[in-house]
Short mmCIF file of C-alpha atoms in Angstrom, two decimals:
data_model
loop_
_atom_site.label_atom_id
_atom_site.label_comp_id
_atom_site.label_asym_id
_atom_site.label_seq_id
_atom_site.Cartn_x
_atom_site.Cartn_y
_atom_site.Cartn_z
CA MET Z 11 27.49 10.13 25.66
CA SER Z 12 25.20 8.14 23.38
CA PRO Z 13 26.59 4.64 22.50
CA LEU Z 14 26.00 5.89 18.61
CA GLN Z 15 28.61 8.29 19.00
CA ASN Z 16 31.63 6.06 19.38
CA ALA Z 17 29.86 3.36 16.99
CA PRO Z 18 31.77 1.65 13.91
CA THR Z 19 31.00 3.23 10.49
CA THR Z 20 29.75 -0.04 9.20
CA PRO Z 21 26.57 -1.15 7.94
CA ALA Z 22 23.80 -1.03 10.70
CA HIS Z 23 21.91 -3.91 11.70
CA PRO Z 24 19.93 -3.95 15.11
CA ARG Z 25 20.63 -6.37 17.92
CA THR Z 26 18.94 -9.49 18.10
CA SER Z 27 20.47 -9.77 21.96
CA PRO Z 28 20.80 -7.17 24.08
CA ASP Z 29 24.84 -7.50 24.23
CA ALA Z 30 25.21 -6.53 20.49
CA PRO Z 31 26.55 -2.88 19.95
CA PRO Z 32 25.00 -0.45 17.91
CA GLU Z 33 26.29 0.58 14.51
CA LEU Z 34 25.95 3.74 12.17
CA ALA Z 35 25.55 3.05 8.48
CA ALA Z 36 28.62 4.53 6.59
CA ASP Z 37 27.05 5.68 3.39
CA LEU Z 38 23.97 7.35 5.37
CA PRO Z 39 23.07 10.93 3.53
CA ASP Z 40 23.87 13.69 6.39
CA GLN Z 41 20.68 15.14 6.37
CA THR Z 42 18.95 11.65 7.00
CA ARG Z 43 21.79 11.30 9.95
CA ARG Z 44 20.97 13.90 11.54
CA ILE Z 45 17.36 13.56 11.69
CA ILE Z 46 17.76 10.15 13.33
CA THR Z 47 20.46 11.27 15.80
CA GLY Z 48 18.83 14.43 16.56
CA TYR Z 49 15.31 13.23 16.66
CA LYS Z 50 13.50 13.98 19.95
CA PRO Z 51 9.87 12.85 20.77
CA GLN Z 52 7.25 14.95 21.71
CA ARG Z 53 5.41 12.08 23.91
CA ARG Z 54 6.90 9.64 26.40
CA LYS Z 55 10.12 11.76 26.93
CA SER Z 56 10.79 9.90 29.91
CA ALA Z 57 11.54 6.74 28.25
CA TRP Z 58 13.37 7.78 25.40
CA THR Z 59 16.91 7.65 26.95
CA HIS Z 60 16.18 3.99 27.34
CA VAL Z 61 15.04 3.14 24.18
CA GLN Z 62 16.90 5.44 21.66
CA PRO Z 63 20.24 3.39 20.86
CA PHE Z 64 17.49 0.45 20.08
CA VAL Z 65 15.09 2.59 17.77
CA VAL Z 66 18.19 4.36 15.94
CA GLU Z 67 19.61 1.00 14.95
CA CYS Z 68 16.11 -0.41 13.82
CA VAL Z 69 15.72 2.79 11.62
CA LEU Z 70 19.32 3.05 10.31
CA ALA Z 71 18.79 -0.93 9.42
CA MET Z 72 15.79 0.31 7.23
CA ALA Z 73 18.20 2.26 5.24
CA PRO Z 74 15.84 5.25 4.86
CA THR Z 75 16.75 7.44 1.39
CA THR Z 76 14.89 10.41 2.18
CA ALA Z 77 14.43 12.68 5.21
CA ILE Z 78 10.79 12.55 4.94
CA ASN Z 79 10.90 8.80 5.22
CA ALA Z 80 13.66 9.00 7.96
CA ARG Z 81 11.45 11.33 10.08
CA ARG Z 82 8.32 9.21 9.26
CA LEU Z 83 10.41 5.84 10.52
CA MET Z 84 11.76 7.54 13.55
CA THR Z 85 8.30 9.03 14.67
CA MET Z 86 6.26 5.73 14.40
CA THR Z 87 9.15 3.55 15.84
CA ALA Z 88 10.09 5.36 18.64
CA LEU Z 89 6.78 5.88 20.10
CA TYR Z 90 6.37 2.26 19.59
CA VAL Z 91 9.23 1.21 21.23
CA SER Z 92 8.78 3.65 23.88
CA TRP Z 93 5.00 2.25 24.68
CA VAL Z 94 6.48 -1.47 24.77
CA TRP Z 95 9.25 -0.49 27.10
CA THR Z 96 6.87 1.43 29.46
CA VAL Z 97 4.07 -1.18 29.44
CA THR Z 98 6.32 -4.59 29.37
CA GLY Z 99 9.75 -3.43 30.36
CA CYS Z 100 11.21 -6.20 28.02
CA ASP Z 101 14.52 -6.21 26.76
CA LEU Z 102 14.81 -4.33 23.64
CA THR Z 103 15.49 -6.95 20.87
CA ILE Z 104 13.97 -7.63 17.65
CA PRO Z 105 12.01 -10.61 18.63
CA ARG Z 106 10.82 -9.47 21.85
CA VAL Z 107 9.50 -6.03 20.81
CA PHE Z 108 8.05 -6.90 17.49
CA LYS Z 109 5.54 -9.37 18.21
CA THR Z 110 2.02 -9.57 16.61
CA GLN Z 111 0.53 -9.31 19.98
CA LEU Z 112 2.42 -6.47 21.07
CA VAL Z 113 1.71 -4.42 17.89
CA HIS Z 114 -2.08 -5.16 17.88
CA ARG Z 115 -2.09 -4.40 21.60
CA TYR Z 116 -0.33 -1.16 20.98
CA LEU Z 117 -2.86 -0.20 18.28
CA ALA Z 118 -5.78 -1.05 20.55
CA GLU Z 119 -4.89 0.65 23.58
CA ASP Z 120 -2.62 3.71 22.52
CA LEU Z 121 -3.98 4.46 19.21
CA ALA Z 122 -7.44 3.63 20.08
CA LYS Z 123 -8.62 7.25 19.12
CA ARG Z 124 -6.90 7.37 15.80
CA SER Z 125 -8.19 6.87 12.58
CA GLU Z 126 -8.41 3.34 11.04
CA THR Z 127 -6.13 4.45 8.06
CA TYR Z 128 -3.81 5.91 10.62
CA ARG Z 129 -3.59 2.53 12.58
CA TYR Z 130 -3.67 0.52 9.39
CA ASP Z 131 -0.50 2.67 8.17
CA THR Z 132 1.08 1.85 11.55
CA ALA Z 133 0.54 -1.79 11.41
CA ARG Z 134 2.08 -1.81 8.22
CA GLN Z 135 5.06 -0.10 8.79
CA LEU Z 136 5.87 -2.25 11.99
CA SER Z 137 5.25 -5.33 10.02
CA ALA Z 138 7.69 -4.22 7.42
CA MET Z 139 10.11 -3.73 10.09
CA ALA Z 140 9.98 -6.63 11.91
CA ASP Z 141 10.04 -8.89 8.64
CA LYS Z 142 13.10 -7.00 7.23
CA LEU Z 143 15.10 -6.73 10.61
CA GLY Z 144 14.33 -10.09 12.06
CA ASP Z 145 12.32 -12.40 9.46
CA ILE Z 146 9.39 -11.99 12.06
CA HIS Z 147 5.79 -12.14 10.90
CA VAL Z 148 3.67 -9.46 12.46
CA GLN Z 149 -0.03 -10.17 11.25
CA ARG Z 150 -1.11 -6.88 9.28
CA LEU Z 151 -4.80 -5.36 9.80
CA ARG Z 152 -7.14 -5.62 6.82
CA MET Z 153 -6.73 -2.59 4.45
CA PRO Z 154 -9.61 -0.02 5.01
CA GLU Z 155 -11.71 0.07 2.22
CA GLN Z 156 -14.88 1.50 3.50
CA THR Z 157 -18.14 2.18 1.17
CA GLY Z 158 -17.14 5.44 0.45
CA SER Z 159 -13.55 4.59 -1.08
CA ALA Z 160 -15.61 2.16 -3.05
CA ARG Z 161 -17.60 4.71 -5.12
CA PRO Z 162 -16.74 4.24 -8.66
CA TYR Z 163 -15.88 7.55 -10.92
CA SER Z 164 -19.29 8.34 -13.11
CA PRO Z 165 -18.39 8.80 -16.95
CA ALA Z 166 -18.04 12.39 -16.94
CA GLU Z 167 -15.43 12.15 -14.10
CA GLU Z 168 -13.37 9.26 -16.14
CA ALA Z 169 -13.52 11.66 -19.03
CA THR Z 170 -11.93 14.23 -16.94
CA LEU Z 171 -9.41 11.51 -15.76
CA PHE Z 172 -8.75 10.26 -19.20
CA ALA Z 173 -8.10 14.48 -20.21
CA TRP Z 174 -5.75 14.79 -17.39
CA ALA Z 175 -3.85 11.98 -18.18
CA ASN Z 176 -3.25 13.09 -21.89
CA THR Z 177 -2.18 16.38 -21.10
CA LEU Z 178 0.54 15.95 -18.64
CA THR Z 179 3.36 17.95 -19.55
CA THR Z 180 6.17 14.72 -20.05
CA PRO Z 181 5.91 11.54 -21.98
CA LEU Z 182 6.89 9.61 -18.55
CA LYS Z 183 4.25 11.33 -16.87
CA ARG Z 184 1.50 10.67 -19.42
CA GLN Z 185 3.21 6.89 -19.65
CA ASN Z 186 2.23 6.46 -15.71
CA ALA Z 187 -0.91 8.22 -15.61
CA ARG Z 188 -2.33 6.10 -18.55
CA ALA Z 189 -0.97 2.76 -16.89
CA LEU Z 190 -2.90 3.83 -13.44
CA LEU Z 191 -6.19 4.46 -15.42
CA ALA Z 192 -5.87 1.12 -17.36
CA LEU Z 193 -4.61 -1.05 -14.96
CA SER Z 194 -6.79 -0.39 -12.14
CA GLY Z 195 -9.82 1.22 -14.11
CA GLY Z 196 -9.29 -1.50 -17.21
CA ALA Z 197 -8.28 -4.65 -15.05
CA GLY Z 198 -9.04 -3.78 -11.57
CA LEU Z 199 -5.45 -3.82 -10.04
CA SER Z 200 -5.09 -2.33 -6.52
CA ALA Z 201 -2.38 0.19 -6.03
CA GLN Z 202 -0.31 -2.33 -4.54
CA GLU Z 203 -0.66 -4.59 -7.56
CA LEU Z 204 -0.22 -1.59 -9.89
CA MET Z 205 3.35 -0.91 -8.48
CA ASP Z 206 4.23 -4.72 -9.00
CA ALA Z 207 3.11 -4.97 -12.38
CA GLN Z 208 5.76 -5.24 -15.19
CA VAL Z 209 5.63 -4.60 -18.91
CA GLN Z 210 6.18 -8.11 -19.73
CA ASP Z 211 2.97 -9.01 -17.71
CA VAL Z 212 0.57 -7.71 -20.38
CA GLU Z 213 0.18 -10.37 -23.43
CA PHE Z 214 -1.46 -9.34 -26.44
CA VAL Z 215 -4.05 -12.19 -27.71
CA THR Z 216 -5.72 -11.90 -30.98
CA GLY Z 217 -6.72 -8.26 -30.61
CA ARG Z 218 -7.19 -8.44 -26.76
CA LEU Z 219 -4.83 -7.34 -23.66
CA PHE Z 220 -5.07 -9.76 -20.88
CA VAL Z 221 -2.40 -8.28 -17.63
CA ASN Z 222 -1.05 -11.17 -15.49
CA VAL Z 223 -1.21 -10.05 -12.02
CA ARG Z 224 1.33 -10.55 -9.18
CA GLY Z 225 1.46 -11.20 -5.68
CA ASP Z 226 -0.83 -12.69 -3.13
CA ARG Z 227 -3.74 -12.36 -5.44
CA ALA Z 228 -1.90 -13.59 -8.77
CA ARG Z 229 -4.54 -14.16 -11.49
CA ARG Z 230 -4.82 -13.17 -15.23
CA VAL Z 231 -7.18 -10.64 -16.15
CA PRO Z 232 -8.78 -9.35 -19.49
CA VAL Z 233 -8.52 -5.74 -20.15
CA HIS Z 234 -11.57 -3.91 -20.67
CA SER Z 235 -11.56 -2.44 -24.20
CA LYS Z 236 -12.39 1.05 -23.24
CA TRP Z 237 -8.88 1.07 -21.71
CA ALA Z 238 -6.82 -1.44 -23.75
CA ARG Z 239 -5.62 1.28 -26.03
CA THR Z 240 -4.70 3.76 -23.25
CA LEU Z 241 -2.53 0.90 -21.85
CA ALA Z 242 -1.02 0.03 -25.09
CA GLU Z 243 -0.17 3.67 -25.23
CA SER Z 244 1.32 3.50 -21.69
CA ILE Z 245 3.40 0.63 -22.99
CA GLY Z 246 4.56 2.10 -26.45
CA ASN Z 247 8.16 0.40 -27.40
CA ARG Z 248 9.03 -1.05 -24.08
CA THR Z 249 9.47 -4.65 -23.62
CA ARG Z 250 10.18 -5.02 -19.80
CA GLY Z 251 10.47 -3.03 -16.89
CA ASP Z 252 7.83 -1.46 -14.73
CA LEU Z 253 4.90 -0.43 -16.18
CA PHE Z 254 4.64 2.62 -13.45
CA HIS Z 255 7.76 4.40 -13.27
CA ALA Z 256 8.56 5.68 -9.70
CA TYR Z 257 10.89 5.24 -6.56
CA ARG Z 258 9.41 2.16 -4.18
CA LEU Z 259 9.75 2.11 -0.63
CA SER Z 260 10.61 -1.21 0.64
CA GLU Z 261 7.80 -0.88 3.26
CA TYR Z 262 5.15 0.56 1.27
CA LYS Z 263 5.31 0.66 -2.50
CA PRO Z 264 2.24 2.83 -3.43
CA ASN Z 265 3.93 5.54 -1.93
CA GLY Z 266 5.56 6.39 -5.23
CA LEU Z 267 2.04 6.55 -6.82
CA GLN Z 268 0.63 8.76 -4.16
CA ARG Z 269 3.92 11.14 -4.66
CA PHE Z 270 2.93 11.52 -8.48
CA LEU Z 271 -0.66 12.07 -7.87
CA SER Z 272 0.32 15.10 -5.47
CA ASP Z 273 2.76 16.34 -7.87
CA ASN Z 274 0.58 16.27 -10.79
CA PRO Z 275 -2.66 17.61 -9.67
CA GLY Z 276 -5.62 17.67 -12.21
CA PRO Z 277 -9.39 18.91 -11.54
CA LEU Z 278 -10.05 15.38 -10.03
CA ARG Z 279 -7.83 13.53 -8.08
CA PRO Z 280 -7.25 9.64 -9.42
CA SER Z 281 -7.83 7.06 -7.21
CA ALA Z 282 -6.51 3.28 -7.62
CA ALA Z 283 -9.35 2.26 -5.47
CA ARG Z 284 -12.34 4.12 -7.07
CA LEU Z 285 -10.88 2.89 -10.37
CA ARG Z 286 -10.56 -0.56 -9.51
CA SER Z 287 -14.07 -0.21 -7.81
CA GLY Z 288 -15.77 1.00 -11.07
CA TRP Z 289 -14.30 -1.85 -12.80
CA ILE Z 290 -15.24 -4.25 -10.10
CA VAL Z 291 -19.08 -2.97 -10.41
CA ALA Z 292 -19.01 -3.25 -14.29
CA GLN Z 293 -18.06 -7.12 -13.59
CA ILE Z 294 -20.95 -7.54 -11.15
CA ASP Z 295 -23.23 -5.35 -13.88
CA ALA Z 296 -22.03 -7.79 -16.16
CA GLU Z 297 -23.72 -10.69 -14.17
CA LEU Z 298 -20.64 -13.01 -14.37
CA PRO Z 299 -21.03 -16.32 -12.54
CA MET Z 300 -19.75 -16.18 -8.84
CA GLN Z 301 -16.77 -18.29 -9.57
CA VAL Z 302 -15.55 -15.82 -12.36
CA LEU Z 303 -16.14 -12.92 -10.11
CA LEU Z 304 -13.78 -14.35 -7.64
CA GLU Z 305 -11.18 -15.14 -10.08
CA ILE Z 306 -10.73 -12.11 -11.61
CA THR Z 307 -11.02 -10.05 -8.55
CA GLY Z 308 -8.92 -12.10 -6.45
CA PHE Z 309 -11.26 -11.83 -3.55
CA ALA Z 310 -11.24 -15.17 -1.55
CA THR Z 311 -14.92 -14.74 -0.70
CA LEU Z 312 -18.06 -13.48 -1.88
CA LEU Z 313 -18.42 -11.07 1.18
CA SER Z 314 -15.61 -8.94 -0.21
CA LEU Z 315 -18.17 -7.98 -3.19
CA GLN Z 316 -20.56 -6.69 -0.32
CA PRO Z 317 -19.27 -2.80 -0.29
CA TYR Z 318 -19.79 -2.60 -4.10
CA LEU Z 319 -23.23 -3.85 -4.54
CA GLU Z 320 -24.90 -0.77 -3.50
CA HIS Z 321 -23.33 0.81 -6.61
CA SER Z 322 -24.56 -1.82 -9.03
CA ILE Z 323 -27.55 -2.18 -11.04
CA GLN Z 324 -30.28 -2.92 -8.59
CA HIS Z 325 -32.76 -5.92 -9.24
CA ARG Z 326 -36.15 -6.84 -8.28
CA ALA Z 327 -36.78 -10.24 -7.15
CA ASP Z 328 -40.57 -9.71 -9.00
CA ASP Z 329 -38.87 -8.66 -12.18
CA HIS Z 330 -37.06 -12.35 -12.16
CA ILE Z 331 -39.64 -14.63 -11.16
CA GLY Z 332 -39.68 -16.31 -14.27
CA ARG Z 333 -35.86 -17.48 -13.93
CA ILE Z 334 -36.24 -18.15 -10.01
CA ILE Z 335 -39.16 -20.51 -10.89
CA GLY Z 336 -37.52 -22.26 -13.80
CA GLU Z 337 -39.87 -20.61 -16.78
CA GLU Z 338 -37.07 -18.60 -18.18
CA VAL Z 339 -33.45 -19.55 -19.00
CA ALA Z 340 -30.72 -16.97 -17.62
#
């Protein structure tokens, strides 16, 4: 009989030592409980008997609120912990299982044939679990942002997105769509930054709008005039609260944005990455000083601008000889 069946119904917390007993959350929805306790992996079935109690404890402690999230957590965690136990045979405790070197080895060896995006999502999920369950920092992978994802929308495509936002069926949906377009297309916010943005982060100064971006790349960004009215319409009479209204998963806040886009399809799917790319390319084309570019984009080095250069205005050295030799002022 599984030790989970006789466990006390108190809030779950995974073991930091091998002797701590597993516990079940009392307020767990029935469907979610059934998914977690009834989960059976398709791979590494021989290891499942050994790792199941630990995996279940970890997922319960993450407190998944939906069946989809519970199933996703169980799958990623079960595959990873089974691999760790098979390869290392270590005691199944949070500090021993959730280590940067083990996570990265798992990505390189077991997920070598999976896509870069899948590996990134797995690393992000495991890192979130390590942080919440044991206050352990697991180094995440760099977010995939290939040249293809950096392709800006054309003016015609932007017009299509604008029409989509204005024709959604409810005020809340239009509010969210306008926030996405204005914050990512008008101020260059990433999906994560968009989900962190609050109404009170927007400033109105002498007819101009500024956004105070939160997070690791905190900065103050002027909103492009093309999208300023759209942002003002999104805010309306609100004075505080989330600019983009959606449920936020603790391990990946932009999940709410992706759900919104899937539930409200249009002729062209909006992308925070492509909107941000168009905004960055516009700043490059404006020939801003390098220091200003880094300040408003939140990039640490100019190397981060490389994917966007091929989409910017192309210049020839021969057209700028006067400036190169000092005969002309920029």
